[in-house]
mmCIF file of C-alpha atoms in Angstrom:
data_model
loop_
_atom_site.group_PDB
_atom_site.id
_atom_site.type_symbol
_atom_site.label_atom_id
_atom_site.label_comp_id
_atom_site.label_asym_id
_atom_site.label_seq_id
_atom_site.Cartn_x
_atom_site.Cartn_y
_atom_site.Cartn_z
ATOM 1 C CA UNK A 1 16.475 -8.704 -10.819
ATOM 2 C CA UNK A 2 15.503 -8.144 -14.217
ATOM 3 C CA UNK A 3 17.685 -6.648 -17.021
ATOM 4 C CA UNK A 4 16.150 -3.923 -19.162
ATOM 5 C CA UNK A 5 15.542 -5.629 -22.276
ATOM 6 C CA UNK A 6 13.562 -8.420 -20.160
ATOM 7 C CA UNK A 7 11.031 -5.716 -19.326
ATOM 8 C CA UNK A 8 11.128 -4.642 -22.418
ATOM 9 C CA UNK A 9 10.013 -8.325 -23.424
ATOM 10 C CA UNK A 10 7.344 -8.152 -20.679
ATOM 11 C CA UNK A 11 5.906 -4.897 -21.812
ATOM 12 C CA UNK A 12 5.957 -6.397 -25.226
ATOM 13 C CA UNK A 13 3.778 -9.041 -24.835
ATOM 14 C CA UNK A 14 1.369 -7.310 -22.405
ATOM 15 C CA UNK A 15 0.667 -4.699 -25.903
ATOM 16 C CA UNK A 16 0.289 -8.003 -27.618
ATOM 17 C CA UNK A 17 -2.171 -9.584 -25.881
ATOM 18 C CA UNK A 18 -4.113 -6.764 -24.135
ATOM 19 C CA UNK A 19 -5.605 -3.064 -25.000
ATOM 20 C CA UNK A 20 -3.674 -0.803 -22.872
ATOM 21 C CA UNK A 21 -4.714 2.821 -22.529
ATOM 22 C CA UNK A 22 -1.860 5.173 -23.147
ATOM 23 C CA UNK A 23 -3.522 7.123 -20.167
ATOM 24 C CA UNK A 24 -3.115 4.078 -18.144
ATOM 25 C CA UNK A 25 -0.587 4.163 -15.034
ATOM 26 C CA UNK A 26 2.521 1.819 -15.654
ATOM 27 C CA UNK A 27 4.638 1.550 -12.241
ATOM 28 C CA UNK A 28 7.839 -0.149 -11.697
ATOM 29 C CA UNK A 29 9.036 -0.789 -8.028
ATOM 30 C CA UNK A 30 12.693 -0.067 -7.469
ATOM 31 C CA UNK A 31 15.489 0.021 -4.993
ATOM 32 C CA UNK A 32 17.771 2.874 -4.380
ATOM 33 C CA UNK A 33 21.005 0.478 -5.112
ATOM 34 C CA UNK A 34 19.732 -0.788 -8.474
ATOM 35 C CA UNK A 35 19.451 2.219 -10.412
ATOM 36 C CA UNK A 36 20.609 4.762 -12.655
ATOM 37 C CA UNK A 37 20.602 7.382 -14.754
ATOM 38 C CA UNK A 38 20.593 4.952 -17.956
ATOM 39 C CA UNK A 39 18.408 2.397 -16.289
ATOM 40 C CA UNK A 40 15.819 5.412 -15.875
ATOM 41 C CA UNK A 41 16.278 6.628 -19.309
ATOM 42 C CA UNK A 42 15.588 2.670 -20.484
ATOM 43 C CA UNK A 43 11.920 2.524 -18.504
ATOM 44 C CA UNK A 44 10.726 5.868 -19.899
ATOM 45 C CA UNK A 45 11.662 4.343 -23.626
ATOM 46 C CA UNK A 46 10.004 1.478 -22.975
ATOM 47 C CA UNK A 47 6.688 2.886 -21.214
ATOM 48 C CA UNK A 48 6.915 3.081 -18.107
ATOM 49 C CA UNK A 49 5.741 6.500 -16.552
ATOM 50 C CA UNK A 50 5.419 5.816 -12.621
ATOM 51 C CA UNK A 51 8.106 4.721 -10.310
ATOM 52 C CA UNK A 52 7.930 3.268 -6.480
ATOM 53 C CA UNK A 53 10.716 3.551 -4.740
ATOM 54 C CA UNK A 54 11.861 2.039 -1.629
ATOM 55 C CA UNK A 55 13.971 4.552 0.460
ATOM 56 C CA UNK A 56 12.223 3.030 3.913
ATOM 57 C CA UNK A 57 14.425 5.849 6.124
ATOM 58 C CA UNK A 58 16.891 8.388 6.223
ATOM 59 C CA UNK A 59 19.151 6.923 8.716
ATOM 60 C CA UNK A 60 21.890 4.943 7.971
ATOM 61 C CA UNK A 61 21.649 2.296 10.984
ATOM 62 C CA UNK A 62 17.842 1.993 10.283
ATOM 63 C CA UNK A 63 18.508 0.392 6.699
ATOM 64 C CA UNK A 64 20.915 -1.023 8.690
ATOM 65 C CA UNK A 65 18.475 -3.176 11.335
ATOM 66 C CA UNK A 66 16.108 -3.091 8.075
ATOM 67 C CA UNK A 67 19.067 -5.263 5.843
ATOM 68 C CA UNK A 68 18.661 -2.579 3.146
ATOM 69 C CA UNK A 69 21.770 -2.968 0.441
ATOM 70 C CA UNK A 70 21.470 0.544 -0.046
ATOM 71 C CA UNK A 71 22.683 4.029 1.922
ATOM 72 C CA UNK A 72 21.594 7.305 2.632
ATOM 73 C CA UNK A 73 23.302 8.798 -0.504
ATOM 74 C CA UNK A 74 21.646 6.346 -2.566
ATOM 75 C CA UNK A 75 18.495 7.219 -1.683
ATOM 76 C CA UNK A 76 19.952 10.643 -2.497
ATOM 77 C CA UNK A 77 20.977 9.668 -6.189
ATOM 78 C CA UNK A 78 17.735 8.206 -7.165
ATOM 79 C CA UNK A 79 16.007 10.295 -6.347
ATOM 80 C CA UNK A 80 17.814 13.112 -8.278
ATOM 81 C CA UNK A 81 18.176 11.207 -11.295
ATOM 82 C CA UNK A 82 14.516 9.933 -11.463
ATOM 83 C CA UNK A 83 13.368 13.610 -11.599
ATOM 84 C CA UNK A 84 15.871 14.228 -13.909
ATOM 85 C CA UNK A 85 15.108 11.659 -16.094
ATOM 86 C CA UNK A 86 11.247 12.984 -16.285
ATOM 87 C CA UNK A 87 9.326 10.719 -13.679
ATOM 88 C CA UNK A 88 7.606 13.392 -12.011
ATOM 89 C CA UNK A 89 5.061 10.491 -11.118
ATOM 90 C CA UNK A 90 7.248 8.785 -8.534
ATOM 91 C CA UNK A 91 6.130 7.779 -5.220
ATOM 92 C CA UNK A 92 8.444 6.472 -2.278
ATOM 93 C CA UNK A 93 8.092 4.181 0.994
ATOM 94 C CA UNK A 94 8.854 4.383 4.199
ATOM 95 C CA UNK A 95 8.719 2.860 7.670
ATOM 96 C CA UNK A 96 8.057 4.161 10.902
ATOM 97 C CA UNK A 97 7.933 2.448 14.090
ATOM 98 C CA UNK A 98 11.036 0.948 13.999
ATOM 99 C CA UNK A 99 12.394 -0.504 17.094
ATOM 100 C CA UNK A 100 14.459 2.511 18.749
ATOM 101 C CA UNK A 101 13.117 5.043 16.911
ATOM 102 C CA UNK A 102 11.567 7.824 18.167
ATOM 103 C CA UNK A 103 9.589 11.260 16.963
ATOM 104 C CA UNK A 104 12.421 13.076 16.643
ATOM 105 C CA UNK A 105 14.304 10.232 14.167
ATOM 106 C CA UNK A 106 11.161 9.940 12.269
ATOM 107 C CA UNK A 107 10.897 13.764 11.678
ATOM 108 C CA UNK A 108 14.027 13.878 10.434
ATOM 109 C CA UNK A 109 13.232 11.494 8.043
ATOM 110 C CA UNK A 110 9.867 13.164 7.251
ATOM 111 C CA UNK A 111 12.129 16.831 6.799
ATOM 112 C CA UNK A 112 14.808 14.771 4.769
ATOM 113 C CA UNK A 113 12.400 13.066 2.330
ATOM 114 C CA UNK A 114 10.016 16.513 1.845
ATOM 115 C CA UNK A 115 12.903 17.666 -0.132
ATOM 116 C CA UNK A 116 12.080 16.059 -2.954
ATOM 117 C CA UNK A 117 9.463 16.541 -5.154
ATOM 118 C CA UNK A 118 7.566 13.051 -5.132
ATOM 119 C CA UNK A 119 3.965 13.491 -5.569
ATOM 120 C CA UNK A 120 3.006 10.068 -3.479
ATOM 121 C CA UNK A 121 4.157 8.598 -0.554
ATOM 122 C CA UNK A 122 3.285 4.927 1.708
ATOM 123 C CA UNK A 123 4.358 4.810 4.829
ATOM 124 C CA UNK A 124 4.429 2.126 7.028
ATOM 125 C CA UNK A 125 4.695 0.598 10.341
ATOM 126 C CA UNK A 126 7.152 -2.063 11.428
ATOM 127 C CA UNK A 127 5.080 -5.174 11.833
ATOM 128 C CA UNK A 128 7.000 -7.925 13.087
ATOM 129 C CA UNK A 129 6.087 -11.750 12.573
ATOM 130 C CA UNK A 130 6.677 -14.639 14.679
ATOM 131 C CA UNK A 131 8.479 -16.525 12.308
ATOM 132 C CA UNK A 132 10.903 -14.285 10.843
ATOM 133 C CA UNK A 133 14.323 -12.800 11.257
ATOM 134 C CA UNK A 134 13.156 -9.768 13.940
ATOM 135 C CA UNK A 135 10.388 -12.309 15.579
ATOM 136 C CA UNK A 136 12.947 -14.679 16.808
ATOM 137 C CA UNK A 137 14.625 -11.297 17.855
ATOM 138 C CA UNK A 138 12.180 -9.872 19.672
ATOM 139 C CA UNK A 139 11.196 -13.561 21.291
ATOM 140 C CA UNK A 140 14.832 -13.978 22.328
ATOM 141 C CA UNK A 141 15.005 -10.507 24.163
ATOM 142 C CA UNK A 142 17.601 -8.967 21.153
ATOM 143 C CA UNK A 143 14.871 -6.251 19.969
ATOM 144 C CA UNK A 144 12.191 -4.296 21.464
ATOM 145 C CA UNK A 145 9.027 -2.889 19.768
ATOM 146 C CA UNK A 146 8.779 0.838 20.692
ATOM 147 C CA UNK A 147 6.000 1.294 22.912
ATOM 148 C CA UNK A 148 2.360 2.269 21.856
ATOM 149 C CA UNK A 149 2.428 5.870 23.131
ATOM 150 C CA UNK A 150 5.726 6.527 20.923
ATOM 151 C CA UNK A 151 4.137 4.687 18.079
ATOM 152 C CA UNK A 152 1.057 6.989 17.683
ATOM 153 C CA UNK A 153 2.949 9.866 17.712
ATOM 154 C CA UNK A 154 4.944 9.074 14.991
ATOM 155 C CA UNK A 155 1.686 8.522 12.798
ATOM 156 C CA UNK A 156 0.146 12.054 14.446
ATOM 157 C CA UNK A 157 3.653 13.522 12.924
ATOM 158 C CA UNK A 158 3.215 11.822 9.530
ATOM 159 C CA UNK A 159 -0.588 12.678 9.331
ATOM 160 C CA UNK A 160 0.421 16.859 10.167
ATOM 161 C CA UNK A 161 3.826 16.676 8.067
ATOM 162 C CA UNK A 162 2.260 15.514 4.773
ATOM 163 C CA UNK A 163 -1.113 17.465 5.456
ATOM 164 C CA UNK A 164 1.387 20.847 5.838
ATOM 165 C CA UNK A 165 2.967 19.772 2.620
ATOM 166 C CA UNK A 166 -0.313 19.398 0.750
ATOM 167 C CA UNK A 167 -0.761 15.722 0.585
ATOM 168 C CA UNK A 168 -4.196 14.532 1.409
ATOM 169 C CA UNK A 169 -4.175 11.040 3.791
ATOM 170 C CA UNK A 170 -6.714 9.116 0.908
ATOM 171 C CA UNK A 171 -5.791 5.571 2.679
ATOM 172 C CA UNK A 172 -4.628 4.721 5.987
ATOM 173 C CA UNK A 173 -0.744 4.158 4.712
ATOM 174 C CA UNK A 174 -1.370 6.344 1.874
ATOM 175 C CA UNK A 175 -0.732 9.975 0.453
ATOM 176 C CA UNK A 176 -0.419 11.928 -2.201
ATOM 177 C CA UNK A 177 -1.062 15.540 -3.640
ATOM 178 C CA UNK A 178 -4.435 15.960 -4.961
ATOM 179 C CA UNK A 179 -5.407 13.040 -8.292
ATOM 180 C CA UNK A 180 -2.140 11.765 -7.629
ATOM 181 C CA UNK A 181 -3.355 8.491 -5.972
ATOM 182 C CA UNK A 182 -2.511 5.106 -6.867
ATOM 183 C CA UNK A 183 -4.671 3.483 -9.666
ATOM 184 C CA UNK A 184 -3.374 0.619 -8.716
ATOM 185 C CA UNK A 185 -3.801 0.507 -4.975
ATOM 186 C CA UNK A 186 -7.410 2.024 -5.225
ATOM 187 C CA UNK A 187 -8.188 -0.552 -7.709
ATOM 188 C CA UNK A 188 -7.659 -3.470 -4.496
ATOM 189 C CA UNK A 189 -9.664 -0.438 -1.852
ATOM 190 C CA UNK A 190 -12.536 -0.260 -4.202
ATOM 191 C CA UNK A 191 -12.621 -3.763 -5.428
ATOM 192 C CA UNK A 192 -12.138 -3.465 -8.587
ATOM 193 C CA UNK A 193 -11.174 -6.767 -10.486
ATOM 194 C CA UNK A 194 -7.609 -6.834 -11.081
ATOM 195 C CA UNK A 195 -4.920 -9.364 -12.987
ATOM 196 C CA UNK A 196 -2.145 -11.116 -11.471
ATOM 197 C CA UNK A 197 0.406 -12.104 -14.193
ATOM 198 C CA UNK A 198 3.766 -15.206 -12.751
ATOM 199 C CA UNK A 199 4.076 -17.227 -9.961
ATOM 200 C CA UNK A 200 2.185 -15.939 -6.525
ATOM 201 C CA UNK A 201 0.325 -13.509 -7.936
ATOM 202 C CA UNK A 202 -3.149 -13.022 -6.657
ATOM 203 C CA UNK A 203 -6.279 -11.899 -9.260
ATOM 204 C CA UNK A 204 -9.854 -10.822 -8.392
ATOM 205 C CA UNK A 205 -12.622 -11.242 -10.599
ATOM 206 C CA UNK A 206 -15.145 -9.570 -8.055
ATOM 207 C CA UNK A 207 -16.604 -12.735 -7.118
ATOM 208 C CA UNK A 208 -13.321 -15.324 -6.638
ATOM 209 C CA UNK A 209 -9.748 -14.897 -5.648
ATOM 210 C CA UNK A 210 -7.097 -16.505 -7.510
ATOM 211 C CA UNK A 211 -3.211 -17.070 -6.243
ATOM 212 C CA UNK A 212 -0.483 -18.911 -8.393
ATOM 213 C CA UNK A 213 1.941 -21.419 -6.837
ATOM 214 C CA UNK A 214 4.868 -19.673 -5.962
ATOM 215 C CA UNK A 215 7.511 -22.183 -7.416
ATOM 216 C CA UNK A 216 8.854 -20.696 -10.720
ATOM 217 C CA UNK A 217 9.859 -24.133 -12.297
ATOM 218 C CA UNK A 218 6.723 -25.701 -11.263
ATOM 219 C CA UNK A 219 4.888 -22.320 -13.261
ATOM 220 C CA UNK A 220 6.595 -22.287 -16.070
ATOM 221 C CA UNK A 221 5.884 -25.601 -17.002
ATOM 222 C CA UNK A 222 2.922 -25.897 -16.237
ATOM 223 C CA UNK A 223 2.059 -23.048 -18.500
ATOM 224 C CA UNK A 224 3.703 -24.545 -21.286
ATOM 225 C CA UNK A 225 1.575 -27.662 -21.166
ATOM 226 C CA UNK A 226 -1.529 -24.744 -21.453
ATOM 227 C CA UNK A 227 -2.473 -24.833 -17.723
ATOM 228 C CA UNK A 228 -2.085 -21.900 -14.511
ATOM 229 C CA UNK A 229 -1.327 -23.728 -11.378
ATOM 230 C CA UNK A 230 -3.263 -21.912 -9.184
ATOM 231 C CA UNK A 231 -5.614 -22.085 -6.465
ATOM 232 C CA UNK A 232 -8.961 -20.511 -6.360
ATOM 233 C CA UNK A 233 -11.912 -19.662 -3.634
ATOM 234 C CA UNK A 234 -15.395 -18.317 -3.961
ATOM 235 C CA UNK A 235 -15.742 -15.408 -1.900
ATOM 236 C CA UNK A 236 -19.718 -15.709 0.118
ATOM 237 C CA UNK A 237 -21.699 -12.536 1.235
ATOM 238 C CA UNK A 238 -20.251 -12.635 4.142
ATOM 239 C CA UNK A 239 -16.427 -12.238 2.966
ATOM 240 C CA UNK A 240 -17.588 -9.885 0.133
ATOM 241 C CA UNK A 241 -19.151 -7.449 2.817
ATOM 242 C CA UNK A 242 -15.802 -7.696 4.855
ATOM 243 C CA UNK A 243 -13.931 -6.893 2.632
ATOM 244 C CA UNK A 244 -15.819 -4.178 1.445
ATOM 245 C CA UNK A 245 -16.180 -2.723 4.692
ATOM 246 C CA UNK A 246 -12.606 -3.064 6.031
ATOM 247 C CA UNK A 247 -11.024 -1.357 2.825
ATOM 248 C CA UNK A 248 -13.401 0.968 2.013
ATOM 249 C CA UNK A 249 -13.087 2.233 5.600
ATOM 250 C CA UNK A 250 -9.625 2.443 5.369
ATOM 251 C CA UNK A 251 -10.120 5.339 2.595
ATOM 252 C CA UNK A 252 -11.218 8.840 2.860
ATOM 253 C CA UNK A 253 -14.295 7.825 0.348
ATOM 254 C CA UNK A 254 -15.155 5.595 3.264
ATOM 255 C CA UNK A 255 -18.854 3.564 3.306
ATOM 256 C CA UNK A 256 -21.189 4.685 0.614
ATOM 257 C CA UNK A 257 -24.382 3.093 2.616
ATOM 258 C CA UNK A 258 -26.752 3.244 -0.783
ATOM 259 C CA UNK A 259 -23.769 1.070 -2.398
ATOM 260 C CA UNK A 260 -23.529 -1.178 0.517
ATOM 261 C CA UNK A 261 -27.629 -1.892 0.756
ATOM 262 C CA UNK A 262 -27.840 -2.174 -3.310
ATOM 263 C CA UNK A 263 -24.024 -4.859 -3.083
ATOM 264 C CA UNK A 264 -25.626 -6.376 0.172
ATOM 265 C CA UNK A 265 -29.158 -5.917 1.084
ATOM 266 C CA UNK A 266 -30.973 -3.258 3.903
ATOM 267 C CA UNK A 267 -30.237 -6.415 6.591
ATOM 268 C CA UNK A 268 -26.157 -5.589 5.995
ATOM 269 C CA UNK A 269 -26.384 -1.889 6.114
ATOM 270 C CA UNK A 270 -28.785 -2.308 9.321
ATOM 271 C CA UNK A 271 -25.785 -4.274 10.591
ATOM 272 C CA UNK A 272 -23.748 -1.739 9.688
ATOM 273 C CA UNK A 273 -25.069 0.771 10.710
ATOM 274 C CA UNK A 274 -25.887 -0.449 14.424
ATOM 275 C CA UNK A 275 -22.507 -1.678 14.670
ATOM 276 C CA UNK A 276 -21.083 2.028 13.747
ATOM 277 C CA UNK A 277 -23.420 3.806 16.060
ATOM 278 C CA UNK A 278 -20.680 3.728 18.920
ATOM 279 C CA UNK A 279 -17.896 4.472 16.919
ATOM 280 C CA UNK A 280 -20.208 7.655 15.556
ATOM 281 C CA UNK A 281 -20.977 8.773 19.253
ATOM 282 C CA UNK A 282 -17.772 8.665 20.413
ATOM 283 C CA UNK A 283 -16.476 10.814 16.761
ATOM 284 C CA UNK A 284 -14.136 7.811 15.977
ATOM 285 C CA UNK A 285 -16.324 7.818 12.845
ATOM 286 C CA UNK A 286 -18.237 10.539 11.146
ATOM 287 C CA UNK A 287 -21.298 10.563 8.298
ATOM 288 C CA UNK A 288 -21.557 12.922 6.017
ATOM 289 C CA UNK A 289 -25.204 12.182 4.257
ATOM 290 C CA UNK A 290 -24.694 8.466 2.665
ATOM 291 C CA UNK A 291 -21.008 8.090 3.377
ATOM 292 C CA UNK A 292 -19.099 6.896 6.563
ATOM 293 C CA UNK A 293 -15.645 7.773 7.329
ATOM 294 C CA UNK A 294 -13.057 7.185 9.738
ATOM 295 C CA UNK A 295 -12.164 10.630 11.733
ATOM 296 C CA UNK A 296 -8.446 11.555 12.858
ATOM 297 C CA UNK A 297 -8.857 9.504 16.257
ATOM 298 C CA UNK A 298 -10.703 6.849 14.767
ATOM 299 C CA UNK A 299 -7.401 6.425 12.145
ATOM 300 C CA UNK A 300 -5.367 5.475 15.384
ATOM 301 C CA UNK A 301 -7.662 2.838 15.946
ATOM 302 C CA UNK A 302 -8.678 1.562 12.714
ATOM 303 C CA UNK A 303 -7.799 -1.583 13.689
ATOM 304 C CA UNK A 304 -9.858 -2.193 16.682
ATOM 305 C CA UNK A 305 -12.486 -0.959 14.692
ATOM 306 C CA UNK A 306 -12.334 -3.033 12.217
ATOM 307 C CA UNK A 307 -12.369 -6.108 14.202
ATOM 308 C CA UNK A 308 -15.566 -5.636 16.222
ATOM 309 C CA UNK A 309 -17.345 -4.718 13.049
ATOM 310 C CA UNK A 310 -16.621 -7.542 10.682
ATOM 311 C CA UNK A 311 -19.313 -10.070 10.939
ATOM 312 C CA UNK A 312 -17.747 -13.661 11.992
ATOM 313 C CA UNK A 313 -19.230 -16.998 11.247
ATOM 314 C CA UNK A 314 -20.305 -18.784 8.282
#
């Protein structure tokens, strides 16, 4: 949505008002159908030196169903001319899962997309809400989710097609080549505090979450009067350890358990770890001295796992 010289503007007055590393990662999210070689050239010169981009599949009627604006050969073009213009650090999406899809489409898509030389990709699988486009769909009988069997062996291909290419699965939607994770996605796994700059966006301080009101009019003015319409909540114990639980598992740095006892107490690791000792028996987790990972099979049912080892209540 935004012209060139408006990032530009942006980028500006972040350098004005903040220290930013020149080491730093600086990612722009694009679409296949808004770019080019100039509008490449334009982010380098004004900083930017990561790009996400959202090619989603490799089948024309699966950006189809998906409402993508863009084609096949787009996703071809900018991808060439991103390399070309010099961001080697680019990272792409994609979703699996899709209904009538299968293993064979999705490897296709997997073969396609290997042919370029991203270093990081996120994939994804369909999820389809109630009140949306697809869950009045699939509630009125005009879609139908592919079945869980067909499902988990599209993720078993993803997991073995980026591990023979040399990407390591660091996060359950998440790969990359080796120190070519996202800063920025880690940042939210590890709980690091973290920023949120315009309407809806979220920040963390490591003890509260904030979210801005999403209305843009309503923002902007109330920033000029020297106020951030937002809404805030403290984060107790119990959340924190949640939170830290659910995405540190999702990670291949998993549970550090001296971390958890000195962020928590010995009562939440003992909790912890009596509430793991199942999912360690059966190999759906594995320890390796302090830390606590999900194994393969355990990553096709991280979220069962999840859910019977939050703690619920006040």
């Amino acid at each position: 949505m935004l012209q060139t010289e408006e990032l530009k503007q942006i980028y500006e007055a972040l350098y004005q008002h903040f220290n930013i590393s020149e080491e730093s990662e600086r990612t722009i999210e694009c679409n296949p159908d808004d770019v080019s070689p100039d509008f490449f050239k334009a982010l380098k010169s004004i900083g930017f030196n990561r790009l996400s981009l959202g090619i989603q599949s490799f089948h024309e009627d699966e950006l189809e169903f998906l409402e993508r604006r863009h084609d096949i050969a787009q996703n071809d073009r900018a991808l060439r001319w991103a390399f070309e213009q010099g961001f080697q650090n680019t990272s792409i999406d994609l979703i699996y899962g899709l209904p009538g899809s299968s293993p064979d489409k999705w490897k296709i898509t997997l073969e396609k997309a290997f042919q370029y030389s991203f270093n990081h990709l996120s994939a994804y699988h369909l999820t389809i809400e109630l009140n949306t486009v697809f869950g009045k769909k699939l509630s009125q009988g005009e879609l139908q989710e592919v079945s869980e069997e067909n499902s988990l062996e599209q993720f078993r291909l993803l997991m073995d097609y980026a591990r023979h290419k040399g990407f390591e699965h660091y996060e359950l939607s998440s790969f990359s080549l080796p120190g070519c994770y996202s800063r920025h996605n880690t940042a939210y796994w590890m709980q690091k505090p973290y920023l949120g700059l315009g309407p809806s966006a979220h920040s963390y301080d490591g003890r509260t979450r904030q979210w801005n009101v999403s209305n843009v009019k309503l923002y902007n003015e109330s920033v000029m009067n020297g106020k951030i319409p937002c809404k805030k909540e403290t984060l107790t114990t119990r959340d924190h350890f949640n939170e830290y639980l659910i995405t540190r598992l999702r990670t291949q740095w998993g549970v550090d358990l001296d971390e958890m006892e000195q962020k928590f107490g010995k009562n939440y690791k003992n909790y912890f770890l009596e509430a793991s000792r199942y999912f360690l028996d059966n190999h759906y987790l594995q320890q390796d001295g302090c830390q606590i990972t999900l194994t393969r099979d355990g990553k096709f049912i991280s979220d069962a796992i999840f859910r019977e080892m939050v703690l619920s209540g006040d």
